[in-house]
Short mmCIF file of C-alpha atoms and ligand atoms in Angstrom, two decimals:
data_model
loop_
_atom_site.label_atom_id
_atom_site.label_comp_id
_atom_site.label_asym_id
_atom_site.label_seq_id
_atom_site.Cartn_x
_atom_site.Cartn_y
_atom_site.Cartn_z
CA MET A 357 0.00 0.00 0.00
CA ALA A 358 1.61 3.27 -1.12
CA ASP A 359 2.14 5.98 1.48
CA THR A 360 0.25 9.22 1.07
CA ILE A 361 2.13 12.50 1.33
CA LEU A 362 0.26 15.72 1.93
CA VAL A 363 1.84 18.75 0.21
CA VAL A 364 0.78 22.07 1.73
CA ASP A 365 1.83 25.18 -0.17
CA ASP A 366 -0.06 28.22 -1.41
CA GLU A 367 1.94 28.31 -4.65
CA ARG A 368 0.31 26.13 -7.22
CA ASP A 369 3.54 25.59 -9.16
CA ILE A 370 5.34 24.28 -6.15
CA ARG A 371 2.47 21.93 -5.32
CA LEU A 372 2.52 20.58 -8.84
CA THR A 373 6.30 20.16 -8.98
CA LEU A 374 6.51 18.49 -5.59
CA GLY A 375 3.44 16.39 -6.29
CA GLY A 376 4.92 15.19 -9.58
CA LEU A 377 8.26 14.32 -8.02
CA LEU A 378 6.67 12.37 -5.20
CA ALA A 379 4.20 10.62 -7.49
CA ASP A 380 7.11 9.51 -9.69
CA GLU A 381 8.60 7.88 -6.62
CA GLY A 382 5.41 5.91 -6.16
CA PHE A 383 3.79 7.97 -3.40
CA LEU A 384 0.16 8.98 -3.39
CA VAL A 385 -0.07 12.75 -3.17
CA ALA A 386 -2.71 14.93 -1.52
CA GLN A 387 -2.56 18.70 -1.74
CA ALA A 388 -3.72 21.72 0.21
CA SER A 389 -3.24 25.39 -0.63
CA SER A 390 -3.87 26.90 2.81
CA ALA A 391 -3.70 26.03 6.47
CA ASN A 392 -7.46 25.54 6.65
CA GLU A 393 -7.50 23.26 3.69
CA ALA A 394 -4.61 21.30 5.21
CA LEU A 395 -6.59 20.82 8.44
CA ASP A 396 -9.52 19.53 6.42
CA ARG A 397 -7.31 17.07 4.54
CA LEU A 398 -5.80 15.88 7.82
CA ASP A 399 -9.26 15.25 9.18
CA GLU A 400 -10.28 13.18 6.21
CA SER A 401 -7.35 10.83 6.34
CA VAL A 402 -3.97 10.58 7.94
CA PRO A 403 -1.02 10.94 5.57
CA ALA A 404 2.29 9.20 6.16
CA LEU A 405 4.08 12.53 5.95
CA VAL A 406 3.40 16.23 5.41
CA VAL A 407 5.50 18.62 3.35
CA LEU A 408 4.59 22.04 4.68
CA ASP A 409 5.28 25.58 3.55
CA LEU A 410 5.31 27.79 6.63
CA TRP A 411 4.76 31.08 4.84
CA MET A 412 1.38 31.09 3.16
CA GLY A 413 -1.04 33.85 2.27
CA GLY A 414 1.29 36.50 3.66
CA SER A 415 1.69 35.06 7.16
CA GLU A 416 3.31 32.19 8.97
CA GLU A 417 0.09 30.22 9.01
CA GLY A 418 1.95 26.96 8.40
CA PHE A 419 2.73 26.97 12.12
CA SER A 420 -0.90 26.35 12.97
CA VAL A 421 -0.81 23.21 10.83
CA LEU A 422 2.40 22.12 12.50
CA SER A 423 0.99 22.52 15.98
CA HIS A 424 -2.22 20.74 15.00
CA ILE A 425 -0.19 17.77 13.78
CA GLN A 426 1.92 17.81 16.91
CA GLU A 427 -1.18 17.64 19.03
CA GLU A 428 -3.39 15.28 17.10
CA ARG A 429 -0.98 13.23 15.03
CA PRO A 430 2.43 13.38 16.62
CA GLN A 431 3.48 10.29 14.69
CA VAL A 432 3.18 12.06 11.32
CA PRO A 433 6.53 13.63 10.37
CA VAL A 434 6.50 17.14 8.93
CA VAL A 435 9.11 18.36 6.48
CA VAL A 436 9.07 22.13 6.29
CA ILE A 437 9.82 24.23 3.23
CA SER A 438 11.56 27.47 3.97
CA GLY A 439 12.03 30.41 1.65
CA HIS A 440 15.27 32.27 0.98
CA GLY A 441 16.78 33.82 4.06
CA ASN A 442 14.11 32.31 6.28
CA VAL A 443 16.26 29.74 7.95
CA GLU A 444 15.44 31.03 11.43
CA THR A 445 11.78 30.31 10.85
CA ALA A 446 12.63 26.82 9.68
CA VAL A 447 14.80 26.23 12.73
CA LYS A 448 11.95 27.41 14.92
CA ALA A 449 9.71 24.87 13.17
CA VAL A 450 12.18 22.08 13.85
CA LYS A 451 12.27 23.14 17.48
CA ASN A 452 8.49 22.88 17.45
CA GLY A 453 8.57 19.32 16.26
CA ALA A 454 9.11 19.42 12.47
CA PHE A 455 11.33 16.58 11.32
CA ASP A 456 13.59 18.69 9.11
CA PHE A 457 13.47 21.54 6.61
CA ILE A 458 14.46 22.02 3.01
CA GLU A 459 15.26 25.39 1.51
CA LYS A 460 13.99 27.00 -1.63
CA PRO A 461 14.93 26.72 -4.42
CA LEU A 462 13.95 23.12 -3.91
CA SER A 463 16.33 20.40 -4.98
CA ALA A 464 14.62 17.19 -6.01
CA ASP A 465 17.37 15.02 -4.54
CA LYS A 466 17.38 16.82 -1.23
CA LEU A 467 13.60 16.63 -1.01
CA LEU A 468 13.39 12.91 -1.76
CA LEU A 469 16.23 12.13 0.62
CA THR A 470 14.61 14.07 3.44
CA VAL A 471 11.23 12.50 2.79
CA GLN A 472 12.75 9.02 2.80
CA ARG A 473 14.64 9.68 6.02
CA ALA A 474 11.52 11.01 7.69
CA LEU A 475 9.49 7.97 6.64
CA ASP A 476 12.20 5.58 7.84
CA PHE A 477 12.34 7.43 11.11
CA ARG A 478 8.60 7.21 11.53
CA ARG A 479 8.57 3.49 10.82
CA LEU A 480 11.30 2.84 13.35
CA SER A 481 9.73 4.91 16.06
CA GLU A 482 6.39 3.26 15.43
CA GLU A 483 7.91 -0.18 15.67
CA ASN A 484 9.62 0.83 18.88
CA ARG A 485 6.39 2.08 20.28
CA VAL A 486 4.62 -1.15 19.46
CA LEU A 487 7.38 -3.16 21.07
CA ARG A 488 7.44 -1.01 24.16
CA ARG A 489 3.71 -1.13 24.54
CA ARG A 490 3.49 -4.89 24.68
CA SER A 491 4.41 -6.05 28.10
CA PHE A 492 7.16 -8.53 28.60
CA ARG A 493 4.67 -11.36 28.94
CA GLU A 494 2.78 -10.51 25.79
CA GLU A 495 6.09 -10.56 23.97
CA LYS A 496 6.66 -14.12 25.05
CA LEU A 497 5.44 -17.09 23.15
CA PHE A 498 1.83 -17.82 22.77
CA VAL A 499 1.53 -21.03 24.76
CA GLY A 500 -0.44 -23.61 22.84
CA ALA A 501 0.61 -27.16 23.58
CA SER A 502 -2.89 -28.61 23.43
CA ALA A 503 -4.39 -29.90 20.21
CA SER A 504 -7.16 -27.30 20.30
CA MET A 505 -4.71 -24.42 20.66
CA ARG A 506 -2.45 -25.78 17.94
CA ALA A 507 -5.44 -25.87 15.63
CA LEU A 508 -6.34 -22.33 16.65
CA LEU A 509 -2.80 -21.13 15.94
CA ASN A 510 -2.93 -22.70 12.50
CA THR A 511 -6.11 -20.80 11.71
CA ILE A 512 -4.61 -17.60 13.09
CA GLU A 513 -1.61 -17.95 10.81
CA MET A 514 -3.85 -18.53 7.83
CA VAL A 515 -6.22 -15.66 8.45
CA ALA A 516 -3.73 -13.08 9.74
CA PRO A 517 -2.35 -11.90 6.37
CA THR A 518 -5.84 -11.47 4.87
CA PRO A 519 -8.07 -8.44 5.43
CA ALA A 520 -10.95 -10.66 6.61
CA SER A 521 -12.93 -9.67 9.71
CA VAL A 522 -12.48 -11.98 12.63
CA LEU A 523 -14.81 -12.72 15.50
CA ILE A 524 -13.18 -14.17 18.59
CA THR A 525 -15.37 -15.72 21.24
CA GLY A 526 -14.59 -17.39 24.51
CA GLU A 527 -15.08 -17.11 28.25
CA ASN A 528 -13.49 -14.43 30.40
CA GLY A 529 -9.73 -14.56 30.52
CA VAL A 530 -9.18 -17.27 27.89
CA GLY A 531 -6.86 -15.10 25.81
CA LYS A 532 -9.13 -13.37 23.29
CA GLU A 533 -7.16 -10.17 23.34
CA LEU A 534 -3.90 -12.04 22.92
CA VAL A 535 -5.38 -13.82 19.90
CA ALA A 536 -6.39 -10.45 18.41
CA GLN A 537 -2.93 -9.03 19.02
CA THR A 538 -1.31 -12.09 17.49
CA ILE A 539 -3.43 -11.81 14.35
CA HIS A 540 -2.49 -8.16 14.03
CA SER A 541 1.21 -8.85 14.61
CA LEU A 542 1.23 -11.49 11.90
CA SER A 543 -0.58 -9.25 9.40
CA ASP A 544 0.85 -6.79 6.90
CA ARG A 545 -0.53 -4.01 9.12
CA ALA A 546 1.80 -4.91 11.97
CA SER A 547 4.07 -1.89 11.56
CA ARG A 548 1.23 0.28 12.85
CA PRO A 549 -0.15 -0.30 16.31
CA MET A 550 -3.52 -2.01 16.75
CA THR A 551 -6.20 0.32 18.08
CA GLU A 552 -8.61 -0.98 20.69
CA LEU A 553 -12.00 -0.10 21.99
CA ASN A 554 -13.65 -1.91 24.85
CA CYS A 555 -17.33 -1.42 24.10
CA ALA A 556 -18.34 -2.46 27.62
CA ALA A 557 -16.03 -0.05 29.40
CA ILE A 558 -17.41 3.23 28.11
CA PRO A 559 -20.91 4.59 28.54
CA GLU A 560 -23.12 3.74 25.61
CA GLU A 561 -23.75 7.35 24.66
CA LEU A 562 -20.01 7.91 24.24
CA VAL A 563 -19.28 4.83 22.16
CA GLU A 564 -20.13 6.51 18.89
CA SER A 565 -18.00 9.52 19.53
CA GLU A 566 -15.15 7.24 20.58
CA LEU A 567 -15.46 5.22 17.41
CA PHE A 568 -16.19 7.89 14.86
CA GLY A 569 -14.96 11.07 16.52
CA HIS A 570 -17.10 14.18 16.67
CA GLU A 571 -17.35 17.66 15.31
CA LYS A 572 -17.02 20.69 17.51
CA GLY A 573 -20.39 21.38 19.14
CA ALA A 574 -21.84 17.96 18.27
CA PHE A 575 -23.06 17.64 21.86
CA THR A 576 -22.65 19.39 25.19
CA GLY A 577 -19.01 19.28 26.13
CA ALA A 578 -17.74 18.71 22.60
CA ASP A 579 -15.73 21.89 22.62
CA ARG A 580 -13.42 20.80 19.84
CA ARG A 581 -13.27 18.42 16.94
CA ARG A 582 -12.01 15.02 17.90
CA GLN A 583 -10.88 12.06 15.85
CA GLY A 584 -12.18 8.63 16.70
CA ARG A 585 -10.73 5.15 16.80
CA PHE A 586 -11.60 4.48 13.18
CA ASP A 587 -9.35 7.38 12.19
CA LEU A 588 -6.60 6.14 14.45
CA ALA A 589 -6.89 2.63 13.07
CA ASN A 590 -6.61 3.69 9.45
CA HIS A 591 -4.34 1.26 7.56
CA SER A 592 -4.25 -0.82 10.70
CA THR A 593 -6.49 -3.00 12.85
CA LEU A 594 -9.32 -1.98 15.14
CA PHE A 595 -10.01 -4.40 17.97
CA LEU A 596 -13.59 -4.11 19.19
CA ASP A 597 -13.62 -5.85 22.54
CA GLU A 598 -16.89 -6.96 24.17
CA ILE A 599 -18.80 -6.23 21.01
CA GLY A 600 -21.85 -7.95 22.49
CA ASP A 601 -22.30 -4.85 24.64
CA MET A 602 -22.59 -2.47 21.72
CA SER A 603 -25.97 -0.79 21.20
CA LEU A 604 -28.06 -1.69 18.16
CA LYS A 605 -27.64 1.83 16.81
CA THR A 606 -23.87 1.64 16.91
CA GLN A 607 -24.02 -1.84 15.45
CA ALA A 608 -25.80 -0.42 12.41
CA LYS A 609 -22.99 2.07 11.87
CA ILE A 610 -20.31 -0.55 12.28
CA LEU A 611 -22.11 -2.67 9.73
CA ARG A 612 -21.92 0.16 7.22
CA ILE A 613 -18.21 0.58 7.79
CA LEU A 614 -17.68 -3.12 7.23
CA GLN A 615 -19.56 -2.85 3.98
CA GLU A 616 -18.27 0.45 2.65
CA GLN A 617 -15.30 1.45 4.81
CA LYS A 618 -16.95 4.85 5.20
CA PHE A 619 -18.38 6.79 8.11
CA GLU A 620 -19.33 10.24 9.39
CA ARG A 621 -18.26 11.92 12.59
CA VAL A 622 -20.90 12.56 15.23
CA GLY A 623 -22.46 15.89 14.31
CA GLY A 624 -20.65 15.98 10.98
CA ALA A 625 -21.85 15.69 7.42
CA LYS A 626 -18.58 14.81 5.72
CA THR A 627 -18.04 11.19 4.74
CA ILE A 628 -14.67 9.83 5.69
CA SER A 629 -13.10 6.81 4.01
CA VAL A 630 -10.79 4.50 5.87
CA ASP A 631 -9.05 1.20 5.43
CA VAL A 632 -9.55 -0.61 8.71
CA ARG A 633 -9.45 -4.27 9.52
CA ILE A 634 -11.85 -5.28 12.25
CA ILE A 635 -11.26 -7.91 14.86
CA ALA A 636 -14.09 -8.25 17.35
CA ALA A 637 -14.31 -10.23 20.56
CA SER A 638 -17.09 -11.23 22.87
CA ASN A 639 -17.55 -13.46 25.85
CA LYS A 640 -21.28 -13.54 25.23
CA ASP A 641 -22.82 -16.08 22.92
CA LEU A 642 -23.84 -13.74 20.13
CA LEU A 643 -26.34 -16.24 18.73
CA VAL A 644 -28.21 -15.98 22.02
CA GLU A 645 -27.95 -12.19 21.81
CA ILE A 646 -29.44 -12.36 18.31
CA GLU A 647 -32.33 -14.44 19.65
CA ARG A 648 -32.89 -11.78 22.33
CA GLY A 649 -32.91 -9.09 19.67
CA ALA A 650 -29.84 -7.47 21.19
CA PHE A 651 -27.43 -8.18 18.36
CA ARG A 652 -27.85 -7.71 14.62
CA LYS A 653 -27.82 -10.86 12.61
CA ASP A 654 -26.33 -9.17 9.53
CA LEU A 655 -23.49 -7.72 11.57
CA TYR A 656 -22.86 -11.11 13.11
CA TYR A 657 -22.45 -12.69 9.70
CA ARG A 658 -20.22 -9.86 8.51
CA LEU A 659 -17.93 -10.14 11.52
CA ASN A 660 -18.02 -13.85 11.65
CA VAL A 661 -16.21 -14.34 8.35
CA VAL A 662 -13.60 -16.16 10.37
CA PRO A 663 -14.96 -17.37 13.70
CA LEU A 664 -12.35 -18.23 16.30
CA LEU A 665 -13.41 -19.93 19.49
CA VAL A 666 -10.82 -19.84 22.26
CA PRO A 667 -11.55 -22.84 24.46
CA PRO A 668 -11.69 -22.52 28.26
CA LEU A 669 -8.59 -23.59 30.15
CA ARG A 670 -10.33 -26.57 31.76
CA GLU A 671 -10.75 -28.06 28.28
CA ARG A 672 -7.04 -27.85 27.52
CA ARG A 673 -5.32 -28.74 30.73
CA GLU A 674 -2.17 -29.72 28.80
CA ASP A 675 -1.46 -26.00 28.48
CA ILE A 676 -1.42 -25.42 32.24
CA PRO A 677 2.20 -26.47 32.95
CA GLY A 678 3.57 -24.37 30.08
CA LEU A 679 1.49 -21.34 30.98
CA SER A 680 2.47 -21.67 34.65
CA GLN A 681 6.16 -21.72 33.73
CA LEU A 682 5.73 -18.74 31.44
CA PHE A 683 3.95 -16.65 34.07
CA LEU A 684 6.38 -17.67 36.81
CA GLY A 685 9.40 -16.69 34.71
CA ALA A 686 7.83 -13.38 33.75
CA CYS A 687 6.85 -12.57 37.32
CA VAL A 688 10.29 -13.46 38.69
CA GLU A 689 11.88 -11.22 36.10
CA ALA A 690 9.45 -8.32 36.50
CA ASN A 691 9.81 -8.30 40.28
CA ARG A 692 13.51 -9.16 40.31
CA LEU A 693 12.95 -12.19 42.50
CA GLU A 694 15.38 -15.05 43.07
CA PRO A 695 14.83 -17.85 40.55
CA LYS A 696 11.96 -20.10 41.58
CA SER A 697 10.43 -23.33 40.39
CA LEU A 698 7.10 -25.07 40.81
CA ALA A 699 7.02 -28.41 42.63
CA PRO A 700 5.58 -31.18 40.41
CA SER A 701 2.87 -31.83 43.01
CA LEU A 702 1.73 -28.21 42.74
CA VAL A 703 1.71 -28.33 38.93
CA GLU A 704 -0.43 -31.44 39.16
CA GLU A 705 -2.78 -29.68 41.54
CA LEU A 706 -3.00 -26.63 39.25
CA ARG A 707 -3.79 -28.93 36.34
CA ASN A 708 -6.76 -30.31 38.16
CA ARG A 709 -8.44 -27.06 39.13
CA GLU A 710 -11.48 -25.77 37.28
CA TRP A 711 -10.18 -22.24 36.55
CA PRO A 712 -13.47 -20.40 36.03
CA GLY A 713 -11.40 -17.24 35.41
CA ASN A 714 -9.27 -19.16 32.90
CA ILE A 715 -5.77 -18.03 32.01
CA ARG A 716 -6.05 -14.71 33.76
CA GLU A 717 -6.91 -16.51 37.01
CA LEU A 718 -4.00 -18.91 36.54
CA LYS A 719 -1.68 -15.99 35.92
CA ASN A 720 -2.83 -14.16 39.03
CA THR A 721 -2.45 -17.32 41.10
CA ILE A 722 1.09 -17.92 39.88
CA GLU A 723 2.06 -14.31 40.51
CA ARG A 724 0.64 -14.40 44.01
CA LEU A 725 2.48 -17.65 44.74
CA ALA A 726 5.75 -16.35 43.33
CA ILE A 727 5.60 -13.23 45.42
CA THR A 728 4.42 -14.79 48.67
CA THR A 729 6.61 -17.91 48.68
CA PRO A 730 10.02 -17.12 50.13
CA GLY A 731 12.03 -20.22 49.11
CA PRO A 732 13.21 -21.34 45.66
CA VAL A 733 10.53 -24.05 45.30
CA ILE A 734 6.83 -23.32 45.37
CA SER A 735 5.21 -26.47 46.62
CA SER A 736 1.66 -25.69 47.62
CA ASP A 737 -0.97 -23.03 47.33
CA PRO A 738 -2.00 -21.91 50.80
CA GLU A 739 -5.04 -20.10 49.46
CA ALA A 740 -6.41 -23.27 47.94
CA GLU A 741 -5.95 -25.07 51.22
CA GLY A 742 -7.92 -22.58 53.21
CA GLU A 743 -4.69 -21.31 54.70
CA LEU A 744 -5.48 -17.74 53.86
CA ILE A 745 -8.83 -17.80 55.56
CA ARG A 746 -7.23 -19.31 58.61
CA ARG A 747 -4.62 -16.56 58.64
CA MET A 748 -7.22 -13.87 58.22
CA THR A 749 -9.56 -15.13 60.93
CA SER A 750 -6.88 -15.72 63.53
CA ARG A 751 -6.32 -12.78 65.80
CA PRO A 752 -3.30 -10.69 64.93
CA LYS A 753 -0.44 -10.87 67.42
CA ASP A 754 -0.95 -7.30 68.56
CA GLY A 755 -4.36 -8.23 69.91
CA GLY A 756 -6.24 -6.01 67.44
CA PRO A 757 -9.69 -7.02 66.20
CA ALA A 758 -9.94 -10.11 64.00
CA GLU A 759 -11.59 -9.83 60.61
CA ASP A 760 -14.99 -10.27 62.23
CA TRP A 761 -16.89 -9.83 58.94
CA LEU A 762 -15.64 -13.23 57.88
CA ALA A 763 -18.14 -14.78 60.23
CA LEU A 764 -21.15 -12.95 58.75
CA PRO A 765 -23.56 -14.31 56.12
CA TYR A 766 -22.26 -13.66 52.60
CA ARG A 767 -24.26 -10.55 51.67
CA GLU A 768 -23.58 -8.80 54.94
CA ALA A 769 -19.92 -9.81 54.85
CA LYS A 770 -19.62 -8.39 51.37
CA ALA A 771 -21.25 -5.11 52.30
CA GLU A 772 -19.10 -4.82 55.41
CA PHE A 773 -15.95 -5.54 53.45
CA GLU A 774 -16.85 -3.05 50.72
CA LYS A 775 -17.63 -0.38 53.25
CA ARG A 776 -14.30 -0.74 55.00
CA TYR A 777 -12.44 -1.10 51.76
CA PHE A 778 -13.82 2.04 50.13
CA LYS A 779 -13.42 4.04 53.32
CA PHE A 780 -9.85 2.90 53.67
CA GLN A 781 -9.00 3.61 50.04
CA LEU A 782 -10.67 7.01 50.03
CA ASP A 783 -8.85 7.99 53.20
CA ALA A 784 -5.61 6.85 51.69
CA HIS A 785 -6.26 9.17 48.73
CA ASP A 786 -7.40 12.27 50.59
CA GLY A 787 -11.01 11.57 49.74
CA ASN A 788 -10.23 12.14 46.06
CA VAL A 789 -12.39 9.83 43.95
CA THR A 790 -10.34 10.22 40.77
CA LYS A 791 -7.13 9.22 42.51
CA THR A 792 -8.88 6.37 44.29
CA ALA A 793 -10.37 5.18 41.01
CA GLU A 794 -6.94 5.10 39.43
CA ALA A 795 -5.35 3.34 42.38
CA ILE A 796 -7.90 0.55 42.60
CA ASN A 797 -8.60 0.30 38.90
CA LEU A 798 -12.32 1.05 38.98
CA ASP A 799 -14.37 3.62 37.09
CA ARG A 800 -15.15 6.80 38.94
CA SER A 801 -18.82 6.24 38.22
CA THR A 802 -18.69 2.79 39.81
CA ILE A 803 -17.09 4.24 42.92
CA HIS A 804 -19.70 6.97 43.16
CA LYS A 805 -22.40 4.34 42.82
CA LYS A 806 -20.86 2.23 45.55
CA LEU A 807 -20.46 5.19 47.87
CA ASN A 808 -24.13 5.95 47.43
CA GLU A 809 -25.15 2.37 47.90
CA LEU A 810 -23.07 1.94 51.02
CA GLU A 811 -24.03 5.37 52.27
CA ILE A 812 -20.45 6.48 52.63
CA LYS A 813 -20.12 10.22 52.88
CA THR A 814 -17.25 11.95 51.17
CA ASP A 815 -15.95 15.43 51.33
CA GLY A 816 -18.10 16.67 48.44
CA ALA A 817 -15.66 19.12 46.91
CA LYS A 818 -12.86 16.61 46.74
CA ALA A 819 -15.04 13.74 45.71
CA LEU A 820 -16.18 15.56 42.61
CA THR A 821 -12.67 16.09 41.29
N1 LIG B 2136 -1.98 -18.85 24.99
C1 LIG B 2136 -1.47 -17.97 25.87
N2 LIG B 2136 -0.14 -17.96 26.11
C2 LIG B 2136 0.37 -17.10 26.99
N3 LIG B 2136 -0.34 -16.18 27.67
C3 LIG B 2136 -1.65 -16.13 27.46
C4 LIG B 2136 -2.29 -17.01 26.54
N4 LIG B 2136 -3.61 -16.73 26.53
C5 LIG B 2136 -3.80 -15.72 27.39
N5 LIG B 2136 -2.63 -15.34 27.97
C6 LIG B 2136 -2.48 -14.28 28.97
O1 LIG B 2136 -3.57 -14.35 29.87
C7 LIG B 2136 -4.08 -13.06 30.20
C8 LIG B 2136 -5.54 -12.95 29.80
O2 LIG B 2136 -5.66 -12.98 28.38
P1 LIG B 2136 -6.58 -11.95 27.57
O3 LIG B 2136 -6.60 -10.62 28.22
O4 LIG B 2136 -6.15 -12.03 26.16
O5 LIG B 2136 -7.98 -12.68 27.77
P2 LIG B 2136 -9.43 -12.23 27.32
O6 LIG B 2136 -10.10 -13.42 26.79
O7 LIG B 2136 -9.35 -11.03 26.43
O8 LIG B 2136 -10.07 -11.83 28.71
P3 LIG B 2136 -11.42 -10.98 29.01
O9 LIG B 2136 -12.57 -11.84 28.57
O10 LIG B 2136 -11.37 -10.83 30.49
O11 LIG B 2136 -11.29 -9.72 28.26
C9 LIG B 2136 -3.20 -12.07 29.45
O12 LIG B 2136 -2.19 -11.63 30.33
C10 LIG B 2136 -2.60 -12.89 28.34
O13 LIG B 2136 -1.35 -12.40 27.94
MG1 LIG B 2137 -10.16 -9.11 26.79
#
């Protein structure tokens, strides 16, 4: 897929010359003759690079384009054109984030060299970013010793290089996101990062604006134009997690994108074309959702071009030893612990558990064991043996109160625990709900709801921040 270069200059001749040169080199060329037009072009699609004249229409209006790109699209390199004797301006632009400048009169060789360097630089920094973003564990091998996972990996390898939509289903924590990431990494879009949207994690009324972006003034609070995930995912992959939680209205729009690769921003009339590959995931059975009238059949069939079912861990127990080793090694390394190993009896015990939380639960268990076991061999799981409960119910040595809620019926125990927990956490964060939310990894709205439910009073001013 050829890279698009946006040439911004108010002089028609220069646009034509540059455009011709770049087109000869195999680039696609877009043009703009003013800062405003450049901003429009940038909203329609994201170029690989921008060649920008700073001095247009009698002022340095190129700078507004530069700062827009810095803010909204920092990954797009800008090569600045500077007129005779205007080197200071060009240097200022480089200080403000331009990749480099070329002086007029323009030399074709210098231009092409600079453009090539900028594109190489962008590719490298993007690759770096992708590598950095994946955690150490995600970098590691995809464990798949069992027959069902080997078959799944085969399908992944086959489907990855194609543009086909993929629908991944499976219980919580089975590895759906890892499957999506693996497909993306094995595809020809891998040099750009995969964009994600968890449809269950954001309020329904915001999903559309997240996906499609919005125009300034589209709704209360939309004080500026914003690009959505479809823009960000252009020429790459968009991972729609928990798609079963998407409203029917949004589903209709997604369907259109799948069919036409076109959409409009919320509150906008302009149609924007993109090239986005969709990978969706759900832990709900979408056929049941279709029966309930909560999921569109046509969308299901569009997404389900390649269905991938990730089996629960209890149906592929052969993977448990390998996964356990992987998570142990990663945890030891991340926490700089002494090397540790798992006793065969413990591995056997782990193999036999049901793992309702699947791989995520296994991972958490291994991490907890690695951190709480002092010696080099981890031989049993105290939590599984009721050890933890025993520890928690026994009176602390200092004679303080025992965890008395443990003796209550479940509902009351839960309420009591939650009450103490939220009070403790809020106190620890000066009553600030935002900080608390970040620290305990919950939405602010969930915390507010809980505080209401449990009738916990907060310092109103702080709690609202
Ligand atoms: N085959 C595998 N090999 C190694 N690690 C894995 C494998 N499958 C899953 N994991 C790890 O297990 C954890 C949970 O996986 P992931 O987040 O992909 O599951 P999920 O199905 O998306 O979960 P949820 O339904 O909760 O969103 C992640 O840390 C992931 O890296
Ligand atoms: Mg997930």
